[in-house]
XYZ file of C-alpha atoms in Angstrom:
787
model
C 115.093 62.612 103.402
C 118.069 62.455 101.043
C 116.816 60.395 98.060
C 120.143 58.621 97.556
C 121.182 57.923 101.129
C 117.836 57.862 102.937
C 119.398 60.034 105.644
C 117.458 62.731 107.465
C 117.922 66.245 106.091
C 118.952 68.574 108.872
C 118.405 72.001 107.322
C 117.221 73.769 104.172
C 117.980 77.179 102.669
C 116.080 78.165 99.497
C 117.418 80.893 97.218
C 116.354 82.607 94.015
C 119.004 84.807 92.379
C 118.182 85.704 88.777
C 118.587 82.491 86.802
C 119.739 80.579 89.892
C 116.759 78.724 91.336
C 118.149 76.318 93.903
C 117.738 74.953 97.414
C 120.688 74.392 99.717
C 120.209 71.504 102.117
C 122.147 69.639 104.759
C 121.907 66.169 106.273
C 122.638 64.731 109.679
C 125.484 62.509 108.385
C 126.040 62.974 104.683
C 127.149 66.563 104.250
C 125.433 69.417 102.418
C 124.122 69.733 98.878
C 122.588 72.116 96.341
C 119.382 71.038 94.657
C 118.489 72.552 91.273
C 114.724 73.055 91.264
C 114.395 73.203 87.479
C 116.507 70.113 86.853
C 115.023 68.293 89.840
C 118.316 66.899 91.057
C 121.374 67.504 93.243
C 124.053 69.407 91.329
C 126.693 69.847 94.069
C 127.694 68.134 97.313
C 129.873 69.391 100.192
C 131.528 66.940 102.595
C 134.006 69.111 104.519
C 132.332 68.293 107.853
C 132.809 64.564 107.326
C 130.222 62.450 109.131
C 129.417 65.201 111.637
C 125.877 66.430 111.588
C 125.238 69.802 109.945
C 122.816 71.830 112.065
C 122.406 74.878 109.856
C 123.043 75.939 106.253
C 122.667 79.544 105.168
C 122.850 81.155 101.747
C 124.177 84.706 101.683
C 121.478 87.356 101.240
C 123.844 89.613 99.305
C 126.099 87.219 97.379
C 124.529 84.196 95.685
C 127.905 82.500 95.345
C 128.524 82.046 99.097
C 127.080 79.425 101.427
C 127.802 78.834 105.120
C 127.389 75.613 107.094
C 127.850 74.946 110.802
C 128.283 71.574 112.401
C 128.881 69.462 115.454
C 132.588 69.429 114.600
C 132.827 73.038 115.882
C 133.410 74.629 112.483
C 131.479 77.250 110.560
C 132.645 76.854 106.961
C 132.172 79.512 104.290
C 132.428 78.278 100.687
C 131.429 79.192 97.147
C 128.716 77.232 95.379
C 131.352 75.430 93.311
C 132.935 74.091 96.513
C 135.886 76.440 97.068
C 136.430 77.004 100.807
C 136.817 80.687 101.729
C 136.934 80.490 105.540
C 136.855 77.884 108.308
C 135.946 79.415 111.651
C 136.827 77.132 114.567
C 134.622 77.222 117.704
C 135.285 75.623 121.109
C 132.178 73.438 120.768
C 129.408 72.480 118.366
C 127.992 75.308 116.237
C 124.214 75.159 115.932
C 123.235 78.302 114.070
C 124.547 80.862 111.607
C 123.045 83.787 109.733
C 124.334 86.314 107.198
C 123.823 90.002 107.818
C 121.266 91.459 105.413
C 123.028 94.825 105.472
C 126.699 93.797 105.236
C 127.612 91.016 102.804
C 130.837 90.206 104.677
C 129.337 89.759 108.140
C 128.028 86.507 109.611
C 126.911 85.536 113.137
C 127.035 82.118 114.787
C 125.476 80.465 117.834
C 127.545 77.962 119.779
C 127.144 75.275 122.421
C 129.480 77.301 124.668
C 126.518 79.763 125.233
C 128.095 82.547 123.152
C 127.161 84.461 119.997
C 130.028 85.371 117.650
C 130.243 87.795 114.760
C 132.835 87.244 112.000
C 133.981 89.618 109.267
C 134.887 87.835 106.025
C 136.743 90.743 104.435
C 139.719 90.062 106.746
C 142.024 87.048 106.710
C 141.655 86.545 110.480
C 139.827 83.484 111.736
C 138.957 85.220 115.012
C 135.553 86.788 115.663
C 135.141 90.557 115.692
C 132.638 90.300 118.559
C 131.719 87.698 121.158
C 128.408 88.259 122.958
C 127.990 86.533 126.317
C 124.963 86.340 128.566
C 123.006 83.201 127.720
C 122.956 80.532 130.430
C 122.822 77.563 128.042
C 123.741 76.749 124.451
C 122.739 79.141 121.677
C 120.835 77.384 118.916
C 119.795 80.065 116.418
C 120.845 83.597 115.531
C 119.049 86.053 113.239
C 120.114 89.484 111.969
C 117.400 92.110 111.730
C 116.594 92.809 108.061
C 115.627 96.418 108.843
C 117.918 97.594 111.656
C 121.608 97.545 110.881
C 123.764 95.961 113.571
C 120.857 94.357 115.457
C 120.650 90.592 115.858
C 118.813 88.140 118.101
C 119.664 84.729 119.503
C 117.593 81.882 120.933
C 118.948 79.626 123.645
C 118.256 76.497 125.630
C 117.901 78.800 128.658
C 114.404 79.670 127.285
C 115.216 83.293 126.461
C 115.665 85.352 123.331
C 118.322 88.052 123.552
C 118.587 91.134 121.366
C 122.148 92.312 120.675
C 123.387 95.633 119.299
C 126.612 95.074 117.385
C 127.419 98.791 117.373
C 127.073 99.042 121.170
C 128.658 95.658 121.858
C 125.809 94.941 124.269
C 122.611 93.013 124.953
C 119.792 95.560 124.732
C 116.862 93.326 125.662
C 116.061 89.906 127.094
C 112.744 88.369 126.047
C 111.533 85.958 128.713
C 108.416 83.821 128.535
C 109.257 80.500 126.932
C 109.496 77.616 129.389
C 111.790 75.428 127.264
C 114.654 75.839 124.761
C 114.069 78.341 121.952
C 114.509 77.096 118.399
C 112.752 79.041 115.636
C 113.474 82.775 115.197
C 112.135 85.228 112.616
C 112.175 89.003 112.251
C 109.278 90.547 110.375
C 110.510 92.107 107.143
C 108.213 95.162 107.309
C 107.680 96.142 110.951
C 111.143 96.460 112.540
C 110.165 95.713 116.138
C 108.237 92.480 115.453
C 110.120 89.299 116.330
C 108.669 85.772 116.382
C 110.117 82.817 118.288
C 109.287 79.098 118.493
C 110.154 76.759 121.333
C 110.221 73.252 122.700
C 107.363 74.369 124.937
C 105.162 73.905 121.808
C 104.416 77.645 121.557
C 105.070 80.494 119.168
C 105.496 83.950 120.705
C 105.299 87.324 118.991
C 107.399 90.048 120.623
C 107.525 93.827 120.567
C 111.278 94.250 120.921
C 110.945 97.939 121.774
C 109.905 97.133 125.328
C 110.059 93.320 125.445
C 106.274 92.861 125.504
C 104.891 89.528 124.337
C 102.085 90.565 121.975
C 100.665 87.097 121.414
C 101.261 83.436 122.249
C 100.113 80.602 119.978
C 99.524 77.153 121.453
C 98.304 75.262 118.362
C 101.356 73.077 117.709
C 101.481 69.748 119.491
C 105.265 69.492 119.766
C 108.525 71.465 119.507
C 108.443 74.413 117.090
C 111.668 74.404 115.081
C 111.353 76.615 112.019
C 109.724 79.962 111.213
C 109.683 81.884 107.956
C 107.562 84.419 106.108
C 106.247 84.772 102.564
C 108.552 86.776 100.310
C 105.809 89.058 98.949
C 103.308 88.748 101.807
C 105.375 89.707 104.847
C 102.507 89.191 107.283
C 101.960 85.568 106.279
C 104.143 83.287 108.391
C 104.814 79.543 108.260
C 105.921 77.368 111.175
C 107.097 73.766 111.267
C 107.108 71.466 114.236
C 108.043 68.005 115.423
C 104.277 67.338 115.408
C 104.772 66.749 111.632
C 102.755 69.798 110.560
C 103.510 73.016 108.719
C 101.082 75.761 109.704
C 100.345 79.119 108.116
C 99.608 82.184 110.233
C 98.515 85.746 109.612
C 100.226 88.512 111.565
C 97.849 91.155 110.180
C 95.724 91.480 113.373
C 98.827 92.732 115.181
C 99.230 95.684 112.819
C 95.571 96.238 111.845
C 95.646 100.072 112.109
C 97.967 100.103 109.097
C 95.382 98.707 106.690
C 92.749 101.046 108.144
C 95.076 103.979 107.483
C 95.254 102.829 103.867
C 91.475 102.353 103.667
C 90.764 105.816 105.062
C 93.404 107.457 102.836
C 95.605 108.710 105.636
C 98.851 110.495 104.660
C 101.860 108.336 103.768
C 103.679 109.199 107.001
C 101.049 107.174 108.886
C 101.676 104.143 106.665
C 105.335 104.056 105.620
C 108.221 105.389 107.697
C 111.815 104.828 108.738
C 112.996 102.403 111.392
C 113.908 105.130 113.904
C 110.339 106.437 113.905
C 108.841 102.954 114.037
C 111.052 101.951 116.995
C 109.744 104.699 119.301
C 108.042 102.815 122.185
C 104.248 103.013 122.030
C 104.136 104.486 118.525
C 101.732 102.911 115.991
C 103.172 100.391 113.531
C 104.779 101.614 110.318
C 105.884 99.741 107.212
C 109.640 99.998 106.654
C 110.497 97.098 104.351
C 111.092 96.411 100.683
C 107.577 95.232 99.808
C 105.912 98.444 100.982
C 108.606 100.631 99.417
C 108.170 98.860 96.079
C 104.400 99.388 96.216
C 104.816 103.093 96.897
C 107.344 103.460 94.096
C 104.951 101.811 91.634
C 102.086 104.029 92.805
C 104.238 107.124 92.400
C 104.757 106.215 88.736
C 101.001 106.175 88.058
C 98.937 109.188 87.109
C 95.303 109.928 87.938
C 93.305 108.101 90.597
C 95.525 105.383 92.046
C 93.206 104.355 94.871
C 92.135 101.057 93.277
C 95.740 99.988 92.710
C 96.721 101.124 96.195
C 93.964 99.099 97.863
C 94.700 96.108 95.641
C 98.455 95.987 96.175
C 98.397 96.653 99.909
C 95.536 94.204 100.388
C 97.655 91.541 98.690
C 100.565 92.488 100.946
C 98.477 92.014 104.096
C 96.391 89.011 102.998
C 97.578 85.405 103.197
C 97.583 83.221 100.061
C 94.282 81.491 99.488
C 92.426 83.218 96.705
C 93.020 86.931 97.218
C 94.851 87.242 93.867
C 91.991 85.412 92.168
C 89.521 87.717 93.910
C 91.230 90.865 92.671
C 91.442 89.475 89.123
C 87.660 89.059 89.158
C 87.139 92.530 90.621
C 89.044 94.115 87.756
C 87.249 91.929 85.185
C 83.922 93.236 86.537
C 85.306 96.767 86.357
C 86.039 96.272 82.646
C 89.775 95.585 82.607
C 91.132 94.372 79.264
C 91.530 90.585 79.136
C 95.097 90.919 77.905
C 96.092 92.309 81.302
C 94.948 89.198 83.168
C 97.831 87.171 84.652
C 98.588 83.644 83.481
C 97.431 82.303 86.858
C 93.883 83.576 86.243
C 92.866 80.530 84.177
C 93.932 78.227 87.036
C 91.474 79.726 89.515
C 87.788 80.654 89.591
C 87.104 82.487 86.309
C 84.382 84.933 85.379
C 81.461 83.358 83.505
C 82.303 85.236 80.296
C 85.771 83.654 80.279
C 84.973 80.152 81.440
C 84.179 78.481 78.102
C 86.742 80.578 76.209
C 89.615 79.655 78.505
C 88.564 76.029 78.914
C 88.289 75.638 75.131
C 91.773 77.004 74.749
C 92.982 74.616 77.432
C 91.343 71.682 75.693
C 92.956 72.637 72.365
C 96.351 72.738 73.991
C 95.801 69.343 75.562
C 94.641 67.932 72.217
C 97.894 68.973 70.593
C 100.067 67.142 73.114
C 97.905 64.159 74.070
C 95.580 61.917 71.952
C 93.258 59.288 73.377
C 93.552 55.660 72.232
C 90.756 53.098 72.543
C 91.225 49.345 72.462
C 88.945 46.621 71.057
C 86.494 44.346 72.861
C 86.350 40.625 73.649
C 84.524 37.964 71.514
C 80.846 37.420 72.376
C 79.511 34.144 73.823
C 77.129 31.981 71.777
C 73.922 33.500 73.136
C 75.131 36.918 72.165
C 76.012 35.648 68.732
C 72.435 34.474 68.230
C 71.010 37.765 69.344
C 73.387 39.542 66.997
C 72.241 37.403 64.060
C 68.605 38.140 64.875
C 69.377 41.815 65.025
C 70.991 41.700 61.582
C 67.821 40.120 60.162
C 65.651 42.837 61.714
C 67.923 45.466 60.226
C 67.701 43.998 56.754
C 63.955 43.888 57.086
C 63.883 47.541 57.984
C 62.815 46.924 61.568
C 65.266 49.504 62.868
C 63.805 49.995 66.335
C 63.947 46.291 67.093
C 67.526 46.180 65.852
C 68.377 49.001 68.195
C 66.769 47.289 71.175
C 68.704 44.102 70.511
C 71.938 46.019 70.146
C 71.199 47.646 73.507
C 70.615 44.232 75.015
C 73.950 43.129 73.604
C 75.591 46.199 75.104
C 76.498 47.572 71.666
C 75.065 51.012 72.311
C 77.131 52.750 69.648
C 75.575 50.675 66.845
C 72.099 51.181 68.233
C 72.547 54.929 68.548
C 74.095 55.250 65.073
C 70.883 54.069 63.362
C 68.302 55.248 65.916
C 67.609 58.512 63.999
C 66.192 56.235 61.274
C 63.299 55.581 63.655
C 62.917 59.234 64.793
C 64.868 61.960 66.550
C 62.553 61.517 69.507
C 63.479 57.830 69.771
C 67.195 58.589 69.334
C 67.045 61.117 72.148
C 65.181 58.675 74.395
C 67.800 56.007 73.698
C 70.617 58.460 74.447
C 68.962 59.302 77.775
C 68.656 55.597 78.656
C 72.357 55.113 77.972
C 73.220 58.156 80.060
C 71.081 56.887 82.961
C 72.802 53.515 82.840
C 76.274 55.040 82.895
C 75.342 57.438 85.679
C 74.059 54.548 87.757
C 77.523 53.041 87.336
C 79.087 56.418 88.252
C 80.755 56.379 84.847
C 82.010 59.616 83.250
C 81.102 58.223 79.812
C 77.571 59.475 80.529
C 78.712 63.059 79.928
C 78.679 63.140 76.081
C 75.224 61.503 75.992
C 73.728 64.203 78.206
C 75.428 66.967 76.254
C 74.277 65.573 72.901
C 70.646 65.533 74.061
C 70.893 68.859 75.868
C 69.996 67.260 79.218
C 71.863 69.876 81.211
C 69.913 69.531 84.454
C 70.654 65.824 84.672
C 74.351 66.372 83.989
C 74.647 69.197 86.523
C 72.874 67.041 89.108
C 75.289 64.184 88.294
C 78.384 66.313 88.904
C 76.867 67.987 91.965
C 76.039 64.646 93.596
C 79.710 63.662 93.199
C 80.931 66.927 94.676
C 82.417 68.026 91.317
C 81.011 71.526 91.530
C 83.607 73.087 89.239
C 82.609 70.623 86.500
C 78.936 71.434 87.087
C 79.789 75.121 86.819
C 81.540 74.623 83.470
C 78.573 72.674 82.024
C 76.084 75.309 83.191
C 78.152 78.129 81.691
C 78.449 76.304 78.372
C 74.664 75.974 78.274
C 74.241 79.660 79.156
C 76.380 80.643 76.181
C 74.236 78.527 73.851
C 76.928 75.957 73.192
C 74.783 73.097 74.529
C 71.204 72.731 73.357
C 68.621 70.056 72.643
C 68.629 68.711 69.054
C 65.651 69.894 66.972
C 63.573 67.536 64.873
C 62.356 70.121 62.365
C 63.413 73.330 60.674
C 60.878 75.454 62.577
C 62.396 78.455 64.390
C 62.937 77.752 68.062
C 64.135 81.217 69.085
C 61.605 81.458 71.905
C 62.590 78.060 73.278
C 66.275 78.992 73.085
C 65.614 82.139 75.090
C 63.632 80.196 77.696
C 66.319 77.531 77.897
C 69.054 80.112 78.263
C 67.186 81.746 81.119
C 66.865 78.357 82.807
C 70.557 77.710 82.293
C 71.449 81.107 83.731
C 69.475 80.211 86.828
C 71.185 76.816 86.916
C 74.606 78.464 86.600
C 73.918 80.795 89.503
C 72.690 77.914 91.653
C 75.829 75.893 90.946
C 77.977 78.926 91.791
C 76.131 79.310 95.089
C 76.687 75.657 95.945
C 80.366 75.847 95.039
C 80.723 79.044 97.058
C 79.084 77.452 100.082
C 81.369 74.430 99.760
C 84.414 76.706 99.753
C 83.037 78.673 102.684
C 82.363 75.595 104.776
C 85.922 74.482 103.976
C 87.215 77.723 105.510
C 87.926 79.465 102.183
C 85.690 82.535 102.335
C 87.832 84.375 99.763
C 87.334 81.609 97.180
C 83.636 81.584 98.057
C 83.546 85.279 97.184
C 85.325 84.494 93.901
C 82.515 82.100 92.949
C 79.916 84.823 93.425
C 81.959 87.419 91.530
C 82.293 84.945 88.656
C 78.566 85.455 87.989
C 78.572 89.182 88.860
C 76.865 88.618 92.212
C 78.690 91.383 94.056
C 76.399 91.430 97.086
C 76.853 87.725 97.862
C 80.600 88.008 97.225
C 80.988 90.729 99.839
C 78.626 88.850 102.147
C 80.949 85.819 101.967
C 83.939 87.956 102.927
C 82.020 89.562 105.782
C 80.793 86.172 107.048
C 84.389 84.941 106.894
C 85.534 87.934 108.993
C 87.582 89.275 106.067
C 86.280 92.760 106.804
C 89.326 94.729 105.674
C 89.529 92.805 102.401
C 85.772 93.193 101.848
C 86.039 96.951 102.372
C 88.924 97.228 99.897
C 87.063 95.203 97.271
C 83.818 97.105 97.825
C 85.508 100.492 97.449
C 87.156 99.413 94.182
C 83.904 97.984 92.778
C 82.242 101.322 93.456
C 78.538 102.054 93.105
C 77.455 98.452 92.504
C 78.777 97.543 95.948
C 77.808 100.701 97.853
C 75.301 99.102 100.227
C 77.541 96.182 101.201
C 80.577 98.441 101.467
C 78.756 100.765 103.853
C 77.729 97.823 106.034
C 81.292 96.493 106.020
C 82.724 99.886 106.989
C 80.224 100.078 109.840
C 81.302 96.637 111.104
C 84.948 97.658 110.857
C 84.243 100.828 112.812
C 82.589 98.781 115.570
C 85.528 96.380 115.586
C 87.995 99.202 116.190
C 86.037 101.064 118.851
C 88.957 100.625 121.233
C 91.292 103.012 123.005
C 94.042 103.384 120.383
C 91.797 103.407 117.288
C 88.712 105.530 118.054
C 89.717 108.148 115.510
C 90.137 105.490 112.836
C 86.599 104.298 113.615
C 85.382 107.842 113.059
C 87.270 108.021 109.743
C 85.679 104.754 108.617
C 82.173 105.975 109.472
C 82.775 109.251 107.655
C 83.269 107.236 104.457
C 79.606 106.119 104.702
C 76.836 108.325 103.262
C 74.157 109.425 105.781
C 76.498 108.728 108.665
C 75.126 111.159 111.242
C 73.467 108.535 113.456
C 76.486 106.211 113.205
C 78.829 109.008 114.293
C 76.460 109.866 117.141
C 76.601 106.254 118.370
C 80.392 106.304 118.209
C 80.674 109.535 120.212
C 78.040 108.416 122.727
C 80.022 105.261 123.441
C 83.430 106.980 123.590
C 84.856 106.712 127.164
C 87.460 109.496 127.022
C 87.933 112.602 129.126
C 85.850 115.734 128.536
C 88.608 117.240 126.396
C 88.997 114.031 124.365
C 85.227 113.773 123.917
C 85.089 117.349 122.635
C 87.964 116.658 120.235
C 86.275 113.540 118.805
C 82.943 115.357 118.428
C 84.621 118.169 116.583
C 86.216 115.581 114.269
C 82.775 114.054 113.663
C 80.976 117.394 113.256
C 78.677 116.885 116.258
C 77.438 119.444 118.830
C 79.087 119.958 122.206
C 77.819 118.421 125.460
C 75.837 121.520 126.435
C 74.403 121.988 122.955
C 73.245 118.357 122.918
C 71.276 118.808 126.122
C 69.448 121.805 124.645
C 68.801 120.004 121.359
C 67.438 116.969 123.231
C 64.915 119.094 125.140
C 63.811 120.830 121.923
C 63.372 117.504 120.140
C 61.303 116.127 123.011
C 59.017 119.168 122.907
C 58.601 118.715 119.150
C 57.723 115.043 119.562
C 60.881 113.825 117.806
C 61.630 110.993 120.219
C 64.501 109.479 118.234
C 66.392 112.786 118.132
C 65.643 113.362 121.812
C 67.187 109.999 122.738
C 70.161 110.609 120.424
C 71.020 114.049 121.818
C 70.480 112.946 125.433
C 72.996 110.127 124.809
C 75.456 112.735 123.581
C 74.847 115.025 126.556
C 76.485 114.959 129.965
C 73.461 113.043 131.341
C 72.901 110.092 128.975
C 70.758 108.295 131.569
C 67.842 110.536 130.517
C 67.987 108.899 127.094
C 67.647 105.487 128.698
C 64.489 106.308 130.608
C 62.820 108.137 127.716
C 63.614 105.324 125.300
C 62.524 102.472 127.581
C 59.236 104.228 128.367
C 58.573 104.659 124.654
C 59.220 100.987 123.850
C 57.050 99.827 126.766
C 54.259 102.070 125.549
C 54.562 100.630 122.050
C 54.483 97.059 123.332
C 51.343 97.741 125.346
C 49.434 98.273 122.112
C 48.476 95.714 119.522
C 49.727 97.407 116.360
C 53.458 97.781 117.106
C 56.140 96.347 114.838
C 59.776 95.434 115.294
C 60.742 98.296 112.999
C 58.952 100.815 115.209
C 61.001 99.981 118.311
C 64.291 98.504 117.090
C 65.991 101.806 116.083
C 65.414 103.262 119.563
C 66.715 100.134 121.296
C 69.752 100.033 119.018
C 70.511 103.664 119.815
C 70.187 103.116 123.577
C 72.599 100.181 123.450
C 75.413 102.713 122.841
C 75.125 104.311 126.276
C 78.521 104.292 127.959
C 79.110 101.330 130.251
C 80.271 103.486 133.168
C 76.856 105.179 133.140
C 74.866 102.005 132.535
C 76.253 100.266 135.622
C 75.267 103.074 137.992
C 73.066 101.889 140.864
C 70.326 104.382 140.042
C 70.001 102.810 136.565
C 69.565 99.226 137.768
C 65.885 99.157 136.873
C 66.304 100.823 133.492
C 69.290 98.601 132.719
C 67.323 95.418 133.376
C 64.453 96.640 131.271
C 66.806 97.505 128.422
C 68.371 94.033 128.531
C 64.962 92.359 128.515
C 63.679 94.446 125.634
C 66.851 94.019 123.598
C 66.723 90.250 124.085
C 63.075 90.097 123.047
C 63.325 92.334 119.972
C 66.678 90.784 119.093
C 65.000 87.392 119.015
C 62.334 88.656 116.643
C 64.994 90.165 114.389
C 66.875 86.860 114.380
C 63.689 85.078 113.317
C 63.213 87.565 110.505
C 66.760 86.903 109.259
C 66.385 83.125 109.648
C 68.916 82.899 112.496
C 66.498 80.694 114.402
C 69.187 78.722 116.204
C 70.036 81.651 118.498
C 66.436 82.578 119.347
C 65.811 80.051 122.156
C 69.064 81.127 123.843
C 68.092 84.796 123.585
C 64.656 84.169 124.986
C 65.987 81.972 127.782
C 68.501 84.674 128.760
C 65.767 87.291 128.720
C 63.421 85.077 130.723
C 66.023 84.706 133.462
C 66.774 88.431 133.628
C 65.276 89.856 136.805
C 63.323 93.040 136.359
C 62.748 95.133 139.495
C 59.649 96.588 137.877
C 57.766 93.344 138.008
C 58.633 89.924 139.300
C 56.356 88.378 136.732
C 59.018 87.267 134.281
C 56.995 84.251 133.253
C 58.332 81.431 131.102
C 57.096 77.961 130.362
C 57.944 75.452 127.602
C 56.904 76.723 124.199
C 55.786 80.170 125.399
C 57.715 83.316 126.283
C 55.869 86.232 127.909
C 57.225 89.525 129.212
C 55.510 91.589 131.869
C 57.016 95.052 132.399
C 54.485 97.173 134.245
C 52.006 96.044 131.615
C 50.231 92.965 130.433
C 51.308 91.641 127.066
C 48.180 91.106 124.978
C 47.008 87.549 124.551
C 47.663 87.636 120.817
C 51.289 88.674 121.456
C 51.772 85.861 123.953
C 50.369 83.329 121.514
C 52.578 84.762 118.777
C 55.708 84.392 120.943
C 54.744 80.845 121.824
C 54.251 79.861 118.204
C 57.569 81.403 117.214
C 59.435 79.605 120.004
C 57.905 76.292 118.986
C 58.854 76.861 115.338
C 62.425 77.637 116.342
C 62.637 74.505 118.461
C 61.346 72.426 115.561
C 64.013 73.881 113.278
């Protein structure tokens, strides 16, 4: 709303040119204006359209002095920021949209109610368009020039289509159909030249591949018309949308171009990451970065000497990640890696800080606040007569030297400060007890004044519990860190050395600090902020839990980048993350990237074998992938499997049979082994799980063969059973009943005795499960149900 008129604002156009930090806006009835962000007020108004509504206002990308507006009066007006009119382009009907070319400062396009798109050239004195594009069946609402492809623009219409126009060919080169209502929002991605996003009155957002007109994704989350779309200036894959449902929503486009980040992770050559628009626009080719952000990153990397991998992963990770803690995360990563504090950005102190900085930065912040703001305290109200009597009695006790009684009366009168000021005259023990009583009283009232009392007596646990119960976990974290650094301690009543006690207390406080960090991290995680949860763990050097938070939050690419930069301390978690990423990208276009990810893991032979066993390509493609992974050929695998079986190496026999031309042999050998193990009484999960895990990578087209029906059912049953036991071990008890129920219902052709009754799960597969095993399963199931 316009603050002065109360009228609805129709459009906004932010701009940042050097010292010019302004927003251009337009209203439905009161013209256009420029708002100075620093001054916080309107500095210029434009009223050339009269009382006609302004539908669009656009600031030139190339010239900060020029602004265009289009209105229901049929005019598109070009002016300078001081109000001088440069051009007035008359249209036959209302003009709804306009956009400046990002490649030619004198070219602007408009969308009109007469269904046409027009292109004007400002360097001439003519008021006629250079081009008029026809083809839409209803009014054109928005137009957008491509930021990466010169001469290409798009338009959205009430006919429900988006059209792509080539100015140089004077033609429509593509029609994007899919929306079922008028199209409003339009946005080109600023890095990948073929990505176009549109929003519509049908409540959806669609992402298009303009090379062939494919709709890559459709988002249905908005509850009303989608009007505006834009992207983050420095994070081109973070998009914002606004809707008539009164929400602004943030989206990540990264999943649509995921191979790019994997190429960066696996250190692929630059030509697989950054390219030109002609290469990127080849239909079916993988995505390439072609915009300013990626070019700037590469230029900065080219200036560096030595190993630039950490910077490369950091900067590209920031480019791909949405806002929400990733900058904070990388600050902490480099602090852990020993970066000089002077290189930390100013924003670091506003986020989650490392424990060694917390007190230092907060003290500095407090000193700054003290300089600019002083607290003032007022006086009290006169006491009633009863209180006066008690006060007189207290004064007598004081003069008689009965200090403790005086203190108790002062407490009764509510004059705690007087009581506490003389309490040390009784003893330090009594003073501390009195301080604790005052703190308890204030905490019961949920009063922050309890804080100094707890700090003075060193009652850190009570104060941390107080903040935690109120959900003020950051405050609890600060208190715990202050105690860890020895800044908060219990007062001593004698001059005896308390070094041992200080050490014990500090160890307790360290434990308390870590517990608070865990609670704060879990709060962030449950709030959907897994990156900030990871920051909390990094703040206390808990690298494993930090990466675990990112993995739990499905931030696998970010976790891998962070793990690789942290190096040896994160090796185990990084390897696990790379394995998960490889599984995620075991799909037709990215098998080779999966192999590259696995090759970054030490001792990767079994992982590569699983990948190749599961690969569904042709014989030639299989051979090519195996050669890339350093594995034997199909025929060699068969021979190696037979040799391993003769030598009693069952795991290797199963592995090489899976990699042979007859992987079904692996299935039968493995299932027989597991059944044999289960028939005994001394088997363990660890003795059978690796074989079952290996067999689960048999190709689906082999597994569904009719001749493998029996083996397939047995494999499913065994995997469900052992999987349940593994879940119990890892405390994932909630999924165990479902696993066991699924397994119980699976029909095994070997035996019809798949028996199940409440509280007990028993498997019969050509053998009788020992009584002790049946009782064990029953007890486990009951425990899970209780939990």
